Amino acid sequence: MEEIDSHKTEKPLNIIFRLILFAISYFFIVGIFQFIGFLVSNVDLNNLDALKTTEQHLIISLFDFVGNFLLLWLFMKYVDKEKFIKLGFSIQNKIKEIILGILLGVLIMGLGFLTLLMLNEISFYEFNYNFKEIMYSILVYIIVAFVEEAIFRGYILRNLMMSSNSHLALVISSILFALAHGFNPNMDWFSYLDLFLAGILLGISYVYTRNLWFPIALHFSWNFFQTLLGFNVSGQDFYSLIEFKIEEKNILNGGDFGFEGSIFSILIQVLLIVVIFLYYERIKSKKLQN
């Protein structure tokens, strides 16, 4: 396990001030780039809730990516006074984690889809193959995974761990992660619970490794294969390779929120959180014994 900055501690008030400053800067810097993205993609600014094409999502995501990484670079250089890579981007010996993250996303969504089919919660009715849409979707979800993991795990969780217990920091960052999706369509209390657990799942390996590649890979794969198999992603409707009908919207199939609104998503995430926690605790205890 990596232990980057494990020795570094700061006063809680310093961290709180830094994160507040980060949040304020986010709305100005990232907000400007997102606004430009809306203009370039010809989104109707008077009706932002209208469905957007995958190409529009990609253009907006690209501007969002530039804005977020500019913000992170500025804060790491001038506020945190650390190298940018210390957000968790060291790639050395991380290929296995990337592959594992991608495979987990495929496995979870594939099993979820098949389970709901067998339970007659959903019914398949057509394939909707479009190579360009698939390529656009891959790019969109790669960007989303990089941006959200760099912000919530790489910066927010990393900073919180400098002033508090690592697992408390994980809980706080996961609450913020769930709240950040509050403007997504079709949100309810169950959706918030699922997104909170997603924050725990994506962040728990970072607590032990200070590295982002596994959560980035899992985040990308989870979202991409969720939409490819016909589900909404966190309440949002995107292009899908497979189209299905939901017989009756409920917490088994997730309804309009997607698979993430399903009880199966909750159970899978809890199981993975426990497995990952036990795995890293076992490694930690072995290191202490040696």
Tab-separated table of C-alpha atoms in Angstrom:
chain	number	residue	atom	x	y	z
A	1	MET	CA	0.000	0.000	0.000
A	2	GLU	CA	1.080	3.545	-0.652
A	3	GLU	CA	1.202	5.928	2.276
A	4	ILE	CA	1.533	9.270	0.539
A	5	ASP	CA	1.350	12.186	2.994
A	6	SER	CA	0.371	9.794	5.812
A	7	HIS	CA	2.575	11.872	8.141
A	8	LYS	CA	1.062	15.206	7.166
A	9	THR	CA	-1.537	16.701	9.506
A	10	GLU	CA	-3.196	20.093	9.616
A	11	LYS	CA	-5.562	21.905	11.947
A	12	PRO	CA	-9.254	21.228	11.199
A	13	LEU	CA	-9.980	24.960	10.836
A	14	ASN	CA	-7.308	25.270	8.141
A	15	ILE	CA	-8.845	22.391	6.203
A	16	ILE	CA	-12.384	23.758	6.584
A	17	PHE	CA	-11.253	27.172	5.338
A	18	ARG	CA	-9.416	25.568	2.416
A	19	LEU	CA	-12.441	23.484	1.367
A	20	ILE	CA	-14.786	26.479	1.648
A	21	LEU	CA	-12.391	28.488	-0.527
A	22	PHE	CA	-12.281	25.545	-2.947
A	23	ALA	CA	-16.095	25.399	-3.128
A	24	ILE	CA	-16.400	29.154	-3.774
A	25	SER	CA	-13.679	29.004	-6.442
A	26	TYR	CA	-15.417	26.004	-7.990
A	27	PHE	CA	-18.614	27.938	-8.647
A	28	PHE	CA	-16.691	30.765	-10.309
A	29	ILE	CA	-14.028	28.909	-12.300
A	30	VAL	CA	-15.847	25.690	-13.211
A	31	GLY	CA	-19.125	27.584	-13.587
A	32	ILE	CA	-17.579	29.789	-16.293
A	33	PHE	CA	-16.250	26.774	-18.214
A	34	GLN	CA	-19.577	24.956	-17.920
A	35	PHE	CA	-21.404	28.041	-19.201
A	36	ILE	CA	-19.066	28.193	-22.214
A	37	GLY	CA	-19.727	24.482	-22.751
A	38	PHE	CA	-23.464	25.115	-22.812
A	39	LEU	CA	-23.009	27.901	-25.373
A	40	VAL	CA	-20.684	25.890	-27.638
A	41	SER	CA	-22.996	22.840	-27.544
A	42	ASN	CA	-26.057	24.985	-28.374
A	43	VAL	CA	-27.961	23.959	-25.252
A	44	ASP	CA	-31.131	25.949	-24.633
A	45	LEU	CA	-30.173	28.003	-21.564
A	46	ASN	CA	-33.846	28.691	-20.882
A	47	ASN	CA	-34.549	24.965	-20.541
A	48	LEU	CA	-31.539	23.203	-19.026
A	49	ASP	CA	-33.726	20.242	-18.025
A	50	ALA	CA	-34.381	19.382	-21.677
A	51	LEU	CA	-32.810	16.151	-22.932
A	52	LYS	CA	-29.360	16.683	-24.413
A	53	THR	CA	-27.712	14.668	-27.162
A	54	THR	CA	-24.653	12.585	-26.317
A	55	GLU	CA	-22.567	14.975	-28.421
A	56	GLN	CA	-23.801	17.913	-26.326
A	57	HIS	CA	-22.990	15.996	-23.134
A	58	LEU	CA	-19.484	15.351	-24.474
A	59	ILE	CA	-18.836	19.011	-25.322
A	60	ILE	CA	-20.099	20.158	-21.904
A	61	SER	CA	-18.039	17.431	-20.191
A	62	LEU	CA	-14.864	18.536	-21.998
A	63	PHE	CA	-15.270	22.121	-20.801
A	64	ASP	CA	-16.156	20.834	-17.331
A	65	PHE	CA	-12.960	18.731	-17.350
A	66	VAL	CA	-10.782	21.721	-18.266
A	67	GLY	CA	-12.404	23.918	-15.610
A	68	ASN	CA	-12.100	21.304	-12.859
A	69	PHE	CA	-8.498	20.387	-13.583
A	70	LEU	CA	-7.492	24.029	-13.874
A	71	LEU	CA	-9.041	24.580	-10.437
A	72	LEU	CA	-7.299	21.531	-8.986
A	73	TRP	CA	-3.956	22.555	-10.462
A	74	LEU	CA	-4.264	26.087	-9.036
A	75	PHE	CA	-5.141	24.798	-5.564
A	76	MET	CA	-2.491	22.087	-5.486
A	77	LYS	CA	0.198	24.560	-6.617
A	78	TYR	CA	-0.725	27.713	-4.712
A	79	VAL	CA	-2.889	26.610	-1.744
A	80	ASP	CA	-1.851	23.049	-0.862
A	81	LYS	CA	1.653	23.666	-2.248
A	82	GLU	CA	1.932	20.054	-3.418
A	83	LYS	CA	2.680	18.354	-6.716
A	84	PHE	CA	-0.437	17.714	-8.794
A	85	ILE	CA	0.293	13.987	-9.011
A	86	LYS	CA	-0.181	13.729	-5.238
A	87	LEU	CA	-3.921	13.903	-5.781
A	88	GLY	CA	-3.472	10.191	-6.480
A	89	PHE	CA	-2.425	9.916	-10.124
A	90	SER	CA	0.728	7.844	-9.695
A	91	ILE	CA	0.301	5.065	-12.285
A	92	GLN	CA	3.190	2.854	-11.119
A	93	ASN	CA	2.009	-0.743	-10.523
A	94	LYS	CA	-1.645	0.280	-10.938
A	95	ILE	CA	-2.562	-1.548	-14.168
A	96	LYS	CA	-4.076	-4.470	-12.232
A	97	GLU	CA	-6.251	-2.092	-10.194
A	98	ILE	CA	-7.491	-0.408	-13.385
A	99	ILE	CA	-8.378	-3.745	-14.972
A	100	LEU	CA	-10.061	-4.926	-11.754
A	101	GLY	CA	-12.135	-1.740	-11.527
A	102	ILE	CA	-13.331	-2.088	-15.122
A	103	LEU	CA	-14.149	-5.784	-14.727
A	104	LEU	CA	-16.089	-5.150	-11.514
A	105	GLY	CA	-18.288	-2.588	-13.266
A	106	VAL	CA	-18.999	-4.992	-16.140
A	107	LEU	CA	-19.756	-7.860	-13.753
A	108	ILE	CA	-22.028	-5.859	-11.449
A	109	MET	CA	-24.103	-4.302	-14.221
A	110	GLY	CA	-24.258	-7.536	-16.220
A	111	LEU	CA	-25.458	-9.563	-13.231
A	112	GLY	CA	-27.872	-6.803	-12.241
A	113	PHE	CA	-29.387	-6.715	-15.724
A	114	LEU	CA	-29.745	-10.515	-15.917
A	115	THR	CA	-31.233	-10.690	-12.401
A	116	LEU	CA	-33.907	-8.119	-13.209
A	117	LEU	CA	-34.684	-9.926	-16.474
A	118	MET	CA	-35.156	-13.244	-14.657
A	119	LEU	CA	-37.380	-11.575	-12.056
A	120	ASN	CA	-39.472	-10.033	-14.871
A	121	GLU	CA	-38.765	-6.584	-13.468
A	122	ILE	CA	-37.626	-5.457	-16.910
A	123	SER	CA	-38.384	-6.755	-20.411
A	124	PHE	CA	-35.992	-6.431	-23.348
A	125	TYR	CA	-37.430	-5.100	-26.582
A	126	GLU	CA	-34.613	-3.944	-28.918
A	127	PHE	CA	-30.943	-3.310	-29.647
A	128	ASN	CA	-30.006	0.241	-30.557
A	129	TYR	CA	-26.470	-0.056	-32.000
A	130	ASN	CA	-24.771	3.231	-32.881
A	131	PHE	CA	-20.966	3.231	-33.000
A	132	LYS	CA	-20.648	7.016	-32.744
A	133	GLU	CA	-22.925	7.136	-29.683
A	134	ILE	CA	-20.918	4.387	-27.984
A	135	MET	CA	-17.635	6.239	-28.592
A	136	TYR	CA	-19.125	9.506	-27.334
A	137	SER	CA	-20.453	7.691	-24.257
A	138	ILE	CA	-17.049	6.189	-23.479
A	139	LEU	CA	-15.452	9.631	-23.600
A	140	VAL	CA	-18.201	11.225	-21.488
A	141	TYR	CA	-17.920	8.631	-18.737
A	142	ILE	CA	-14.124	8.668	-18.729
A	143	ILE	CA	-14.273	12.430	-18.177
A	144	VAL	CA	-16.961	12.110	-15.485
A	145	ALA	CA	-14.925	9.473	-13.642
A	146	PHE	CA	-11.717	11.536	-13.741
A	147	VAL	CA	-13.428	14.763	-12.669
A	148	GLU	CA	-15.528	13.357	-9.815
A	149	GLU	CA	-12.774	11.155	-8.421
A	150	ALA	CA	-10.175	13.931	-8.590
A	151	ILE	CA	-12.539	16.344	-6.829
A	152	PHE	CA	-14.199	14.146	-4.190
A	153	ARG	CA	-11.502	11.598	-3.445
A	154	GLY	CA	-8.289	13.230	-4.690
A	155	TYR	CA	-8.895	16.667	-3.214
A	156	ILE	CA	-11.742	16.691	-0.686
A	157	LEU	CA	-11.129	13.299	0.942
A	158	ARG	CA	-7.367	13.793	0.872
A	159	ASN	CA	-7.677	17.125	2.666
A	160	LEU	CA	-10.165	15.834	5.223
A	161	MET	CA	-7.823	12.973	6.085
A	162	MET	CA	-5.143	15.508	7.035
A	163	SER	CA	-7.201	16.768	9.972
A	164	SER	CA	-9.437	13.890	11.072
A	165	ASN	CA	-9.785	10.140	11.331
A	166	SER	CA	-9.571	8.647	7.822
A	167	HIS	CA	-12.874	6.794	8.065
A	168	LEU	CA	-14.701	9.853	9.394
A	169	ALA	CA	-13.212	11.801	6.486
A	170	LEU	CA	-14.529	9.119	4.129
A	171	VAL	CA	-18.041	9.441	5.565
A	172	ILE	CA	-18.009	13.247	5.265
A	173	SER	CA	-16.691	13.204	1.684
A	174	SER	CA	-19.320	10.588	0.752
A	175	ILE	CA	-22.111	12.774	2.160
A	176	LEU	CA	-20.797	15.663	0.055
A	177	PHE	CA	-20.625	13.354	-2.992
A	178	ALA	CA	-24.289	12.397	-2.559
A	179	LEU	CA	-25.399	15.996	-1.980
A	180	ALA	CA	-23.526	17.151	-5.097
A	181	HIS	CA	-25.950	15.020	-7.150
A	182	GLY	CA	-28.962	16.666	-5.516
A	183	PHE	CA	-30.017	18.457	-8.700
A	184	ASN	CA	-30.116	15.231	-10.716
A	185	PRO	CA	-33.595	14.225	-11.915
A	186	ASN	CA	-35.601	11.529	-10.109
A	187	MET	CA	-33.752	11.903	-6.790
A	188	ASP	CA	-35.288	10.614	-3.547
A	189	TRP	CA	-33.997	9.492	-0.137
A	190	PHE	CA	-33.137	6.051	-1.501
A	191	SER	CA	-31.050	7.631	-4.270
A	192	TYR	CA	-29.131	9.676	-1.697
A	193	LEU	CA	-28.420	6.504	0.300
A	194	ASP	CA	-27.134	4.748	-2.800
A	195	LEU	CA	-24.901	7.672	-3.800
A	196	PHE	CA	-23.572	7.924	-0.240
A	197	LEU	CA	-22.607	4.237	-0.397
A	198	ALA	CA	-21.087	4.830	-3.835
A	199	GLY	CA	-18.909	7.502	-2.229
A	200	ILE	CA	-17.800	5.017	0.437
A	201	LEU	CA	-17.140	2.315	-2.166
A	202	LEU	CA	-15.145	4.608	-4.444
A	203	GLY	CA	-13.258	6.189	-1.555
A	204	ILE	CA	-12.362	3.298	0.711
A	205	SER	CA	-9.419	2.110	-1.378
A	206	TYR	CA	-8.154	5.710	-1.510
A	207	VAL	CA	-8.088	5.808	2.297
A	208	TYR	CA	-5.520	3.008	2.247
A	209	THR	CA	-3.623	3.686	-1.009
A	210	ARG	CA	-3.967	7.454	-1.669
A	211	ASN	CA	-4.373	6.447	-5.311
A	212	LEU	CA	-7.227	7.218	-7.725
A	213	TRP	CA	-6.823	4.650	-10.488
A	214	PHE	CA	-9.030	1.909	-9.025
A	215	PRO	CA	-11.943	4.259	-8.183
A	216	ILE	CA	-11.620	5.991	-11.576
A	217	ALA	CA	-11.791	2.646	-13.397
A	218	LEU	CA	-14.725	1.382	-11.314
A	219	HIS	CA	-16.589	4.705	-11.590
A	220	PHE	CA	-16.193	4.735	-15.378
A	221	SER	CA	-17.150	1.089	-15.841
A	222	TRP	CA	-20.139	1.309	-13.461
A	223	ASN	CA	-21.605	4.313	-15.294
A	224	PHE	CA	-20.769	3.251	-18.850
A	225	PHE	CA	-22.118	-0.301	-18.660
A	226	GLN	CA	-25.122	0.861	-16.672
A	227	THR	CA	-26.208	3.123	-19.519
A	228	LEU	CA	-25.132	0.652	-22.220
A	229	LEU	CA	-27.481	-1.952	-20.725
A	230	GLY	CA	-30.431	0.445	-20.780
A	231	PHE	CA	-30.520	1.964	-17.291
A	232	ASN	CA	-30.622	5.650	-16.485
A	233	VAL	CA	-27.430	6.840	-14.781
A	234	SER	CA	-28.062	8.623	-11.479
A	235	GLY	CA	-31.492	9.606	-12.765
A	236	GLN	CA	-30.267	10.858	-16.144
A	237	ASP	CA	-31.302	9.359	-19.473
A	238	PHE	CA	-28.458	8.705	-21.943
A	239	TYR	CA	-27.904	6.644	-25.073
A	240	SER	CA	-28.324	2.887	-24.496
A	241	LEU	CA	-27.242	-0.072	-26.610
A	242	ILE	CA	-30.044	-2.165	-25.091
A	243	GLU	CA	-33.556	-0.834	-24.665
A	244	PHE	CA	-35.926	-2.391	-22.143
A	245	LYS	CA	-39.255	-1.646	-20.538
A	246	ILE	CA	-39.806	-1.472	-16.786
A	247	GLU	CA	-42.981	-3.322	-15.897
A	248	GLU	CA	-43.503	-1.447	-12.623
A	249	LYS	CA	-41.123	1.135	-11.167
A	250	ASN	CA	-39.936	0.058	-7.712
A	251	ILE	CA	-36.809	-0.364	-5.571
A	252	LEU	CA	-36.086	-3.733	-7.166
A	253	ASN	CA	-35.485	-2.284	-10.633
A	254	GLY	CA	-34.547	1.264	-9.624
A	255	GLY	CA	-37.255	2.948	-11.680
A	256	ASP	CA	-36.344	6.239	-13.343
A	257	PHE	CA	-33.178	6.662	-11.275
A	258	GLY	CA	-31.587	3.609	-12.878
A	259	PHE	CA	-29.906	0.568	-11.384
A	260	GLU	CA	-28.455	2.827	-8.687
A	261	GLY	CA	-32.010	3.230	-7.376
A	262	SER	CA	-32.313	-0.535	-6.899
A	263	ILE	CA	-32.016	-2.460	-3.637
A	264	PHE	CA	-29.603	-4.747	-5.509
A	265	SER	CA	-27.239	-1.807	-5.990
A	266	ILE	CA	-27.328	-1.116	-2.247
A	267	LEU	CA	-26.574	-4.758	-1.375
A	268	ILE	CA	-23.752	-5.046	-3.914
A	269	GLN	CA	-22.098	-1.866	-2.705
A	270	VAL	CA	-22.284	-2.882	0.958
A	271	LEU	CA	-20.741	-6.264	0.083
A	272	LEU	CA	-17.903	-4.676	-1.924
A	273	ILE	CA	-17.215	-2.106	0.805
A	274	VAL	CA	-16.838	-4.878	3.384
A	275	VAL	CA	-14.615	-6.968	1.081
A	276	ILE	CA	-12.326	-4.033	0.219
A	277	PHE	CA	-12.123	-2.934	3.864
A	278	LEU	CA	-11.193	-6.442	5.062
A	279	TYR	CA	-8.659	-6.815	2.241
A	280	TYR	CA	-6.758	-3.648	3.122
A	281	GLU	CA	-7.027	-4.215	6.882
A	282	ARG	CA	-5.492	-7.648	6.383
A	283	ILE	CA	-2.593	-6.146	4.421
A	284	LYS	CA	-2.194	-3.463	7.086
A	285	SER	CA	-2.055	-6.004	9.928
A	286	LYS	CA	0.507	-8.107	8.050
A	287	LYS	CA	2.717	-5.064	7.594
A	288	LEU	CA	2.471	-4.247	11.295
A	289	GLN	CA	3.428	-7.818	12.197
A	290	ASN	CA	6.496	-7.611	9.966
